[in-house]
XYZ file of N, CA, C and O in Angstrom:
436
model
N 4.743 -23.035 -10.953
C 5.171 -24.174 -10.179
C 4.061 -24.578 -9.231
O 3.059 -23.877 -9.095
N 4.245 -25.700 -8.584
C 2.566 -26.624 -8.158
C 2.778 -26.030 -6.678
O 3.523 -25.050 -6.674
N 2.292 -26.406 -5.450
C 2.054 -25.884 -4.245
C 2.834 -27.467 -3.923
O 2.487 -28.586 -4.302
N 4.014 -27.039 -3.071
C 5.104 -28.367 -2.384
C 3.678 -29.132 -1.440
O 2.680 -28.669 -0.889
N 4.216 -30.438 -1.621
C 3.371 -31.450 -0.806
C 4.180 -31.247 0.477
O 5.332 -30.893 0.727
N 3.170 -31.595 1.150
C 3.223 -32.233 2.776
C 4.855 -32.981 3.107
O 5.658 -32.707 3.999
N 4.943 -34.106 1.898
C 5.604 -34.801 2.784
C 6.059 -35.756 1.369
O 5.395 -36.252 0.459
N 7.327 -35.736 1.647
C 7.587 -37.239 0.081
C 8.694 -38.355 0.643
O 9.711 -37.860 1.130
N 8.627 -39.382 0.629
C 9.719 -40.257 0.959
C 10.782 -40.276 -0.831
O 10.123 -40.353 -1.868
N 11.836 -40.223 -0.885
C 12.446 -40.673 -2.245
C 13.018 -41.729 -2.054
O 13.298 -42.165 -0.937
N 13.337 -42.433 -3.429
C 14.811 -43.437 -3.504
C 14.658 -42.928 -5.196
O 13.885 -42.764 -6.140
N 16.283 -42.823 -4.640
C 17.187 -42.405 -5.767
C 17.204 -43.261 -7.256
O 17.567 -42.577 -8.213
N 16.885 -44.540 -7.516
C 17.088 -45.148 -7.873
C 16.370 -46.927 -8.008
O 16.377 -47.584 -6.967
N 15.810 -47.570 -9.268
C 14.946 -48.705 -8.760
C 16.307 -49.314 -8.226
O 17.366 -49.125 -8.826
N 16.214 -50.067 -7.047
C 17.356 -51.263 -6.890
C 15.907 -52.514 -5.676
O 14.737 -52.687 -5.332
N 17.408 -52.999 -5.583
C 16.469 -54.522 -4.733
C 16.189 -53.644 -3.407
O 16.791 -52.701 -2.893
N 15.187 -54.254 -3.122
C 13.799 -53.556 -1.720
C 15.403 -52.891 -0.549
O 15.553 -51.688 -0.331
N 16.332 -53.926 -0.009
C 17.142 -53.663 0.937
C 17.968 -52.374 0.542
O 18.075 -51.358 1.228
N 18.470 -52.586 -0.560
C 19.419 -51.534 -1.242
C 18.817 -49.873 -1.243
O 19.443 -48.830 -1.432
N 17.271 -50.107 -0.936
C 16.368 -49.018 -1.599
C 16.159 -48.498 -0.311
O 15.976 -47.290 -0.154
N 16.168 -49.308 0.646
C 15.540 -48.808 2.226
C 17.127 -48.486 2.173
O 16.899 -48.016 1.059
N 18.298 -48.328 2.308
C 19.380 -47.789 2.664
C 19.395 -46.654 1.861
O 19.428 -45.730 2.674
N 19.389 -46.156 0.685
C 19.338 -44.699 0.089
C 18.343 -44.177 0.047
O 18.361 -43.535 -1.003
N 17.084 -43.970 0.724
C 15.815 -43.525 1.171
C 16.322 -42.015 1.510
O 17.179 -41.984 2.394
N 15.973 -40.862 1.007
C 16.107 -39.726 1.487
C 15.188 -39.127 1.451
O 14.670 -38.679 0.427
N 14.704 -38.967 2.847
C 13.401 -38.082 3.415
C 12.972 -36.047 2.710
O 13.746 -35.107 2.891
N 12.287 -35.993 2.340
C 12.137 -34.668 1.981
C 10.969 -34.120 2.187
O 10.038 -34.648 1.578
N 10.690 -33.095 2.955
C 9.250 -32.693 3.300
C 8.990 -31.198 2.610
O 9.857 -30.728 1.873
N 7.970 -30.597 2.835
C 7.417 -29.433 2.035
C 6.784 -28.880 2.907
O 5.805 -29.511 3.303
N 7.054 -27.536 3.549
C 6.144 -26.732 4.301
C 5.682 -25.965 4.157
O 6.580 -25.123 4.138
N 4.140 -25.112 3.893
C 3.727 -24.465 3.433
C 2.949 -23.750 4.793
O 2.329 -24.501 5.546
N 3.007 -22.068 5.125
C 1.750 -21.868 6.010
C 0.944 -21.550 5.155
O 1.279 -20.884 4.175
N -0.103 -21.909 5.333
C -1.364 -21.442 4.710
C -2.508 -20.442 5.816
O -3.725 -20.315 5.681
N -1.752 -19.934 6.721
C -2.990 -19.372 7.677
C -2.769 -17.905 6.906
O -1.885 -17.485 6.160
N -4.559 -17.066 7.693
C -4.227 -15.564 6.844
C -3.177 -14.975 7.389
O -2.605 -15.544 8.318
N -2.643 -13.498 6.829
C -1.502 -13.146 7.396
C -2.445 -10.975 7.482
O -3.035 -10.182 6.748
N -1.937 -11.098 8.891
C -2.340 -9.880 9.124
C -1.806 -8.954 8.325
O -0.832 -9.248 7.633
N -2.412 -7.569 8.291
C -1.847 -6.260 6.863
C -0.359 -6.513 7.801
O -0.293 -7.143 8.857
N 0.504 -5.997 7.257
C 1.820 -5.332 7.558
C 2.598 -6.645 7.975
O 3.747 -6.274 8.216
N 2.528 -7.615 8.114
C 2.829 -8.889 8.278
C 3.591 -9.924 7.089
O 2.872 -10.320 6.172
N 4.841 -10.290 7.117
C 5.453 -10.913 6.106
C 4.805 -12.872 5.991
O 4.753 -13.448 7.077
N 4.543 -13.384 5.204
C 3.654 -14.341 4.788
C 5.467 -15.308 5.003
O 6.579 -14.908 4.657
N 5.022 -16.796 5.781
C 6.522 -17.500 5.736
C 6.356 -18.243 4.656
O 5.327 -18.750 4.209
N 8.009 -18.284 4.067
C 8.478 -18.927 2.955
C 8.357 -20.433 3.130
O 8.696 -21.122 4.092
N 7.735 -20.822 1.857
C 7.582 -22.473 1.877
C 9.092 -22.722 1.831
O 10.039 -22.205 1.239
N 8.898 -23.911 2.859
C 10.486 -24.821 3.317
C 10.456 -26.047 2.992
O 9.373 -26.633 2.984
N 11.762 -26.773 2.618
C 11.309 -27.732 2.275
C 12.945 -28.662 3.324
O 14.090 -28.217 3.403
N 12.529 -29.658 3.795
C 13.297 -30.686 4.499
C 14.288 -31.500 3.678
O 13.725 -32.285 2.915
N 15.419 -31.513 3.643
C 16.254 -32.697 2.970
C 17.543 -33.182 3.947
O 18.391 -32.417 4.406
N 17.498 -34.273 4.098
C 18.260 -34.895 4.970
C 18.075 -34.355 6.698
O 18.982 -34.658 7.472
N 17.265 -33.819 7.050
C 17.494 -33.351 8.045
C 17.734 -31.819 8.115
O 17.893 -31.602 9.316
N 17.786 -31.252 7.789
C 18.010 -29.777 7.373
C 17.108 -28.473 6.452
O 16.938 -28.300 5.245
N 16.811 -27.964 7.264
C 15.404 -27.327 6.423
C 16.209 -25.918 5.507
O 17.218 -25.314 5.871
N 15.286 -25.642 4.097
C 15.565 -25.021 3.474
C 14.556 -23.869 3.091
O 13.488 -23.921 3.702
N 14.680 -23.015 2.342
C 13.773 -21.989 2.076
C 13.835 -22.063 0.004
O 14.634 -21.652 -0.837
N 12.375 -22.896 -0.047
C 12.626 -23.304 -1.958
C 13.265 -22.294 -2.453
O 14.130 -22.468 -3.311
N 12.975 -21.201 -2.037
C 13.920 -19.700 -2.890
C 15.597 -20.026 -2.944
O 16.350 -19.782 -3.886
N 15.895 -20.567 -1.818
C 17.517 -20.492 -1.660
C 18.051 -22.149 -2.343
O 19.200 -22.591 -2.334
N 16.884 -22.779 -2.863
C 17.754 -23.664 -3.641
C 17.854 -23.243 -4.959
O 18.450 -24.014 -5.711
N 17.479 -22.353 -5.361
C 17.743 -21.850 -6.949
C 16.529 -22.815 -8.155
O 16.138 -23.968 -7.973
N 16.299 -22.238 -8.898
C 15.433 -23.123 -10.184
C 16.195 -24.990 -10.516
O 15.545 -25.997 -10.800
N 17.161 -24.911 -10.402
C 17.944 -26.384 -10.465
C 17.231 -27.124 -9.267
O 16.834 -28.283 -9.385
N 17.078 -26.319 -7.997
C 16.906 -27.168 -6.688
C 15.428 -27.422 -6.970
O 15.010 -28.580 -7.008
N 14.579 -26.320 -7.178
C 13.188 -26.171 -7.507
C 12.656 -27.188 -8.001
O 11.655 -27.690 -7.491
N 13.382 -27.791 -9.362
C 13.047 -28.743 -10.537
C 13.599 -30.272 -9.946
O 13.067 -31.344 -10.232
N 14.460 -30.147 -9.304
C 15.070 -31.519 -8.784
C 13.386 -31.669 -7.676
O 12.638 -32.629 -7.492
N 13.360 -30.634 -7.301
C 11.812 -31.435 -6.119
C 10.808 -31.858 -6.822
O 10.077 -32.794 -6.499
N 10.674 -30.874 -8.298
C 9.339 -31.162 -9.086
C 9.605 -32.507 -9.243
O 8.810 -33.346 -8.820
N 10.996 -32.919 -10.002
C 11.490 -34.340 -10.460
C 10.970 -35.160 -9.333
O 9.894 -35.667 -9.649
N 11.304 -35.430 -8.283
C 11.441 -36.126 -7.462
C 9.629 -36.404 -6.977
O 9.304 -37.552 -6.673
N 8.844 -35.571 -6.955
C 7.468 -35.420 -6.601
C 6.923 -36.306 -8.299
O 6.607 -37.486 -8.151
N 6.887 -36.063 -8.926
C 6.454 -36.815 -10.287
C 6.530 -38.088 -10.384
O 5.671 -38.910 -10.702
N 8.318 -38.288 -9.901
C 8.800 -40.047 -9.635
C 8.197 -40.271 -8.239
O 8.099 -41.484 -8.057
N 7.765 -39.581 -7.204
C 6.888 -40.739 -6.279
C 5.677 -40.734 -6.724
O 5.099 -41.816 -6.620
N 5.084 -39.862 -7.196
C 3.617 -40.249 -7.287
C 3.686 -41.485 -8.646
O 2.625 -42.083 -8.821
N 4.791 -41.846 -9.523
C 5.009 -42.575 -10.178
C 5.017 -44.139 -9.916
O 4.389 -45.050 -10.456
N 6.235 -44.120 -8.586
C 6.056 -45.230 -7.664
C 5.064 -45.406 -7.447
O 4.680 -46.397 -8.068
N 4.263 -44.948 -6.814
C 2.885 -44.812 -6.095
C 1.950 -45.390 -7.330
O 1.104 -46.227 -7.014
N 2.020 -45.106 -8.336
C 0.620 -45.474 -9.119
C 1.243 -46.653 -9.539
O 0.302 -47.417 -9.754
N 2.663 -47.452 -9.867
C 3.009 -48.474 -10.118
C 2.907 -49.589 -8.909
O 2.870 -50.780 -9.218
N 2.867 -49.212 -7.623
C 2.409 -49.756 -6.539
C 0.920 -50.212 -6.455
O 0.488 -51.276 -6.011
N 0.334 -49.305 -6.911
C -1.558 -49.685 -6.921
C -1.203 -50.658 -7.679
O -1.304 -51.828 -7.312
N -0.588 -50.189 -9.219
C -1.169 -51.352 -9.955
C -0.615 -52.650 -9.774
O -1.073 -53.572 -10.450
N 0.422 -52.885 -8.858
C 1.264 -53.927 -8.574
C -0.108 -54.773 -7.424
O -0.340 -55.982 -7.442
N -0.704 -53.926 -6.680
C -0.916 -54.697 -5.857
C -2.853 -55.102 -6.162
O -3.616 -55.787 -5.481
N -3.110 -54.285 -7.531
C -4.170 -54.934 -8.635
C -3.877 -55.854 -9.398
O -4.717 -56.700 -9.707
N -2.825 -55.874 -9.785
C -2.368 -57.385 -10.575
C -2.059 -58.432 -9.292
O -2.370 -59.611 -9.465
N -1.638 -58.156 -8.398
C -1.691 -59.621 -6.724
C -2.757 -59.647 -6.833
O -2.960 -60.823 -7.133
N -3.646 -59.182 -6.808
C -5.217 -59.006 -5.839
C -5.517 -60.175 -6.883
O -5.451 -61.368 -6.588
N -5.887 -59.632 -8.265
C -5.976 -60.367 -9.791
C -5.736 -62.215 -9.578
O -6.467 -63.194 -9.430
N -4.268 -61.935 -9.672
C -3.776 -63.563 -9.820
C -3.963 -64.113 -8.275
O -4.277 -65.301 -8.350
N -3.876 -63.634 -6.757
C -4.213 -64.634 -5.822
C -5.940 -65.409 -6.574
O -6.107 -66.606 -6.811
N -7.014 -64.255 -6.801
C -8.286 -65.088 -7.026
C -8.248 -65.879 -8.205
O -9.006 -66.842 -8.324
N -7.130 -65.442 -9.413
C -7.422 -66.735 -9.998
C -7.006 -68.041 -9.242
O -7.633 -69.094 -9.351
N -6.081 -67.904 -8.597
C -5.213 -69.306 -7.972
C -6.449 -69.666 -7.220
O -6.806 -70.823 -7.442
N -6.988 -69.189 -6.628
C -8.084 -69.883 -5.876
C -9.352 -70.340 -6.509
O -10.185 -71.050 -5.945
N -9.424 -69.942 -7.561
C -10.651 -70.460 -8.460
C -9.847 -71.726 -9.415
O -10.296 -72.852 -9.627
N -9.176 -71.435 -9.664
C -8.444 -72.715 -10.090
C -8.319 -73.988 -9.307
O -8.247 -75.130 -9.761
N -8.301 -73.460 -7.600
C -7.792 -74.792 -6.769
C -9.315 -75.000 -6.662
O -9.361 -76.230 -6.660
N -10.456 -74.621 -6.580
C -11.479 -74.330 -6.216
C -11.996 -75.496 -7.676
O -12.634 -76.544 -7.574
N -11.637 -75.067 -8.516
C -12.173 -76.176 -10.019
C -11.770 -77.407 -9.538
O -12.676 -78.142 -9.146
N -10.216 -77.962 -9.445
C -9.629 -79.279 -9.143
C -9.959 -79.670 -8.234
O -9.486 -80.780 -7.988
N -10.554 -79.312 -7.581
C -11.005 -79.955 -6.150
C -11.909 -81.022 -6.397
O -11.884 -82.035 -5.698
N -13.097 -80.800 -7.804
C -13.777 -82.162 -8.403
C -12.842 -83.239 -9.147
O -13.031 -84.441 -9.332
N -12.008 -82.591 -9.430
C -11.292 -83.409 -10.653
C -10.044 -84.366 -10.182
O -9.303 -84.042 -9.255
N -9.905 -85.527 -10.895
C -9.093 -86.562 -9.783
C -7.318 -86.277 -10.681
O -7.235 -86.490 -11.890
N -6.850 -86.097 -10.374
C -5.409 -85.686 -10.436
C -4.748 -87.070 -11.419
O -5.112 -88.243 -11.500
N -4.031 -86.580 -11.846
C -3.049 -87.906 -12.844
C -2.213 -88.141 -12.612
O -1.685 -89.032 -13.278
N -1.602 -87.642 -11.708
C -0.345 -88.700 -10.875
C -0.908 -87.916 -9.513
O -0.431 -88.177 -8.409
């Protein structure tokens, strides 16, 4: 299993932007990474859901896989977001090279 991220925003579900900011459920991932002295117990990665922190061990392999799920579908969002906002970037400069052409050309009505 991968090392829990930092930090993930979810939505449950594609719906319209408003619908999506209302079922938004926050989930974070805590990991210490400092050394741990001999005789010293190392703390269990935790992970945040709704407000309430957990220990990944005590959600069982079901809970485990629901985070993997959920980490896969944001970084999913996330790369459909770049490319959303490479295809804007795309069509604003054609629109402007287009208005940029007609600007010589005399209009027909």
């Amino acid at each position: 299993m991968s090392k829990p991220r930092t930090s993930s925003s979810v939505k449950s579900r594609a719906v319209s932007k408003s619908e999506a900011n209302q079922s938004d459920k926050n989930v974070t991932a805590n990991e210490s990474e400092s050394a741990v002295a001999v005789g010293e117990q190392a703390a269990q990665p935790t992970v945040t859901i709704d407000g309430k922190e957990y220990t990944l061990e005590s959600l069982g392999q079901q809970g485990r896989e629901q985070i993997q799920n959920l980490r896969v579908t944001d970084q999913e969002l996330q790369r459909l977001q770049d490319q959303l906002a490479i295809t804007q970037t795309a069509r604003n400069t054609y629109a402007r090279i287009l208005a940029e052409v007609t600007q010589s050309i005399t209009p027909v009505k």
